[in-house]
Structures are given as structure tokens and as C-alpha cells.
XYZ file of C-alpha atoms in Angstrom:
171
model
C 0.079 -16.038 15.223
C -0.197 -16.441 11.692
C 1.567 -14.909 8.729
C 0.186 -11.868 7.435
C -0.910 -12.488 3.792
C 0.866 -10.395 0.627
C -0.769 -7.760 -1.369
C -0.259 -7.145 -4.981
C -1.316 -3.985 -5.968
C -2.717 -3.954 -9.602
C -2.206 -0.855 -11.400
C -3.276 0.072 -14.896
C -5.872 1.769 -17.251
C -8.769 3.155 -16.100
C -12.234 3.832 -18.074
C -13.329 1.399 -20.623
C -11.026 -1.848 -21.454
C -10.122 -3.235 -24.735
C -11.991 -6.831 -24.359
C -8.744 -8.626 -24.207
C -7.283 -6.145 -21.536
C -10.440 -6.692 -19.404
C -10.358 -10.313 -20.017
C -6.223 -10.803 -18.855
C -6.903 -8.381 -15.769
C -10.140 -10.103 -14.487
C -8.239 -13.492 -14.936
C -5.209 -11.827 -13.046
C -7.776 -11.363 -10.073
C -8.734 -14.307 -9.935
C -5.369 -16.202 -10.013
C -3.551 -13.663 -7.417
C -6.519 -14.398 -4.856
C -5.738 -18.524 -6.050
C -2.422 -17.734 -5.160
C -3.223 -16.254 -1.718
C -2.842 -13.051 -2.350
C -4.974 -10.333 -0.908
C -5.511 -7.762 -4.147
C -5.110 -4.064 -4.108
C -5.978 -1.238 -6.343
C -7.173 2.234 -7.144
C -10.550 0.580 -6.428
C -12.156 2.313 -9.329
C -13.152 1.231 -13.424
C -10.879 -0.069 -15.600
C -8.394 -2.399 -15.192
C -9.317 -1.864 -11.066
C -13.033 -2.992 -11.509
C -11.779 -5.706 -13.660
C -9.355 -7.481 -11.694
C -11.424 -6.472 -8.553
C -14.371 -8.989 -10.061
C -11.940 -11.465 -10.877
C -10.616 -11.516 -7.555
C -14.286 -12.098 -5.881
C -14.342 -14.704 -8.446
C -12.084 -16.935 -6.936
C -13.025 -19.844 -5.102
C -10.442 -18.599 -2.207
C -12.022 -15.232 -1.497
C -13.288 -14.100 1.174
C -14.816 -10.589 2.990
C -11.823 -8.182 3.023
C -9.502 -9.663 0.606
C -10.376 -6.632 -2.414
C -8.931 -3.298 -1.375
C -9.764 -0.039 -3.230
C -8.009 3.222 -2.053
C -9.925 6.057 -3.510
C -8.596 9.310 -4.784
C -11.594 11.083 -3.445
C -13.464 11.264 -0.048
C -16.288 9.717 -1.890
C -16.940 5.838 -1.134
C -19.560 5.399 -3.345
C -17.138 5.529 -6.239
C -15.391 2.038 -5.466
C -16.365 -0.500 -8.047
C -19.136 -2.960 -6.848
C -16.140 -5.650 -6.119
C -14.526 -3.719 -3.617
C -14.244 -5.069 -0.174
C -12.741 -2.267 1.809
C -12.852 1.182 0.589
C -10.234 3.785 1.533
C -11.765 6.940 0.598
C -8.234 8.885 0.756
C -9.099 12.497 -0.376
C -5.807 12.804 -1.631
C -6.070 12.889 -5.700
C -3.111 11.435 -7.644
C -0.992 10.960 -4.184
C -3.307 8.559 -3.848
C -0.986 6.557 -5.868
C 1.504 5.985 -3.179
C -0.651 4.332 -0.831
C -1.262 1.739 -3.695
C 1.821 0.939 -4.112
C 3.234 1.293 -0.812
C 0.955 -0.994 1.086
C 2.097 -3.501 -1.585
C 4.466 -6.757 -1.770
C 4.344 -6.598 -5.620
C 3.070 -4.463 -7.720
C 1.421 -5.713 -11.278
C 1.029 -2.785 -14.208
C -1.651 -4.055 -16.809
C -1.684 -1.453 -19.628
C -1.870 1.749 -18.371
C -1.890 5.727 -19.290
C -0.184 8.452 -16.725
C -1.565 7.279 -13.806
C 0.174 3.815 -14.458
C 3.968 5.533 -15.230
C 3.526 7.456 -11.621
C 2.587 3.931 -10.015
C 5.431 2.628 -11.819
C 7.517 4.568 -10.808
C 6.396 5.507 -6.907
C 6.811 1.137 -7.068
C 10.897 1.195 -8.156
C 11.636 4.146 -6.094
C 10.194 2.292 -3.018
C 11.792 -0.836 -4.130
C 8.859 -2.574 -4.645
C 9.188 -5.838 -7.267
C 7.176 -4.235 -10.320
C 5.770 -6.451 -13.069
C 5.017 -5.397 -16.164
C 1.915 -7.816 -18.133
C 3.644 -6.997 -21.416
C 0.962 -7.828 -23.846
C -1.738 -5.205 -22.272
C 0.060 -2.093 -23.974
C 0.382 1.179 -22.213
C 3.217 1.879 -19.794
C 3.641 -1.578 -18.860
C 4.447 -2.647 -22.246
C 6.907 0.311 -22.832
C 8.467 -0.349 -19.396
C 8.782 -4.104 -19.751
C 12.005 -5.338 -19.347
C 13.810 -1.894 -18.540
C 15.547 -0.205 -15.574
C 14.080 3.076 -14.702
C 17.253 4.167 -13.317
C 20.161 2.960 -11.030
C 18.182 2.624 -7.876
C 17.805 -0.955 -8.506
C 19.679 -3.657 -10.357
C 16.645 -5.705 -11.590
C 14.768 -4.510 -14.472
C 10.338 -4.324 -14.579
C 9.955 -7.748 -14.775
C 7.730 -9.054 -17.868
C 4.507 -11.311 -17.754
C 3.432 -13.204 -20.577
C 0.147 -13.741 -19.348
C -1.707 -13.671 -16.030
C -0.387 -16.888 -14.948
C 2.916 -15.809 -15.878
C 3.089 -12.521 -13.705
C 1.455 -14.808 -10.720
C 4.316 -16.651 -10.961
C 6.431 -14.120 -10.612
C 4.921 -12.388 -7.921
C 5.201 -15.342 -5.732
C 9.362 -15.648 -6.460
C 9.461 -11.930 -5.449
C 8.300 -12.340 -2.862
């Protein structure tokens, strides 16, 4: 039998990207499916369709490796670089299953949607990392301790390379 492989969940603005935002969160994809991760997201635009085509960029993917859990019942609205769609139905609680069915969660940028990930991730215990430079929530959250629940603080990424790194010592 062989090991089952992680999922990092990527969490983080949605709708149109600053260029460098898309650029960091495509290469992101790419380097956590290098890494041997399987990748994970609200499977929508955004920082999901961006790290979703970095992902099936890498020379490692393969069918099934890009995971997109829908808030709607709708399929069709998965990015094109989705592999397996969840069409969930369930809104915003939608946001648990991403970071539930995740080893390590990554926030790049990110509005609302990204705090309630965020925070879903700690109270679940999840290792949350925070790619710093991106703005949003996971600039704001770098480096800090959403409460007592755990003694660890958001870790903070440099740069895509950087939060690969630390997604493979968390786990």
C-alpha cells in the first residue's frame, strides 16, 4: 500500500489578480505539485484559477491531482484547471471542506472569504501559511496567533518557494 499523498489547500482572493498576485499563486501551483503535493481550492477565479493552472503546469501532474470544491451545485463554474469538481451546494460553508480535507493550508492575499479559511484552518489545527507579500488577510495575519488554541503563530512565506518549504516541515 502506498502513502496517501498531502493536500495543501490554497486559499485567497477571488475575481481579477493584481499581475504579481497571479504570477506568485500560479508559481505556487506549480511548485506544491513539484513537491508532491496534490492541490486544493475553492476551484473557482482568482487566486484558485491561478494556482489551479500552475499546478497542471507542472511536469509531475497528473489526472486528479487539482481539486475544486464549489460553493454551488453548479460544476460548470470550476476553472478550466480543475481536475475533480465538488459541486458542494453549500455557499460559504463551503469553506470548511477546503480546509478540512487539507494537510496545510496556504492564504495568498485574500478578502473575507480568506479570514473565514483562516480561521476554520487554526481552529482545526491545521498548519496555516501566510504568503506575506500578496496583501489581504494573509499579509495582516502573517506572523500572528489568532488566539490561544495553538502555540505557533500563521507562519510567513517570502515567496512561493518559501511557503513550499514550509509546507513540507509541517507536515
Amino acid at each position: 500500500m502506498h502513502a496517501r499523498r498531502p493536500v495543501l489547500s490554497v486559499i485567497g482572493s477571488s475575481g481579477v489578480l493584481p499581475d504579481d498576485v497571479h504570477a506568485m499563486a500560479k508559481s505556487l501551483g506549480r511548485a506544491a505539485v513539484d513537491a508532491g503535493f496534490r492541490v486544493a481550492s475553492g476551484g473557482r477565479d482568482g487566486v484558485m484559477a491561478a494556482v489551479s493552472e500552475g499546478a497542471r503546469g507542472s511536469d509531475a501532474w497528473t489526472e486528479g491531482t487539482i481539486v475544486g470544491v464549489l460553493p454551488s451545485y453548479d460544476s460548470h463554474e470550476a476553472n478550466a484547471y480543475v481536475d475533480i469538481v465538488i459541486p458542494t451546494g453549500l455557499g460559504f460553508a463551503r469553506n470548511t471542506l477546503v480546509v478540512a480535507m487539507a494537510d496545510v493550508v496556504v492564504a495568498v492575499a485574500g478578502a473575507s472569504g480568506t479570514l473565514s479559511e483562516m480561521a476554520l484552518a487554526w481552529q482545526l489545527k491545521k498548519p496555516v501559511i501566510a504568503l506575506a507579500s500578496t496583501g489581504g488577510w494573509a499579509a495582516r495575519l502573517a506572523g500572528e496567533r489568532l488566539d490561544d488554541r495553538l502555540s505557533r503563530p500563521v507562519r510567513t512565506a517570502t515567496d512561493p518557494a518559501h511557503a513550499i518549504e514550509l509546507a513540507l516541515s509541517a507536515i
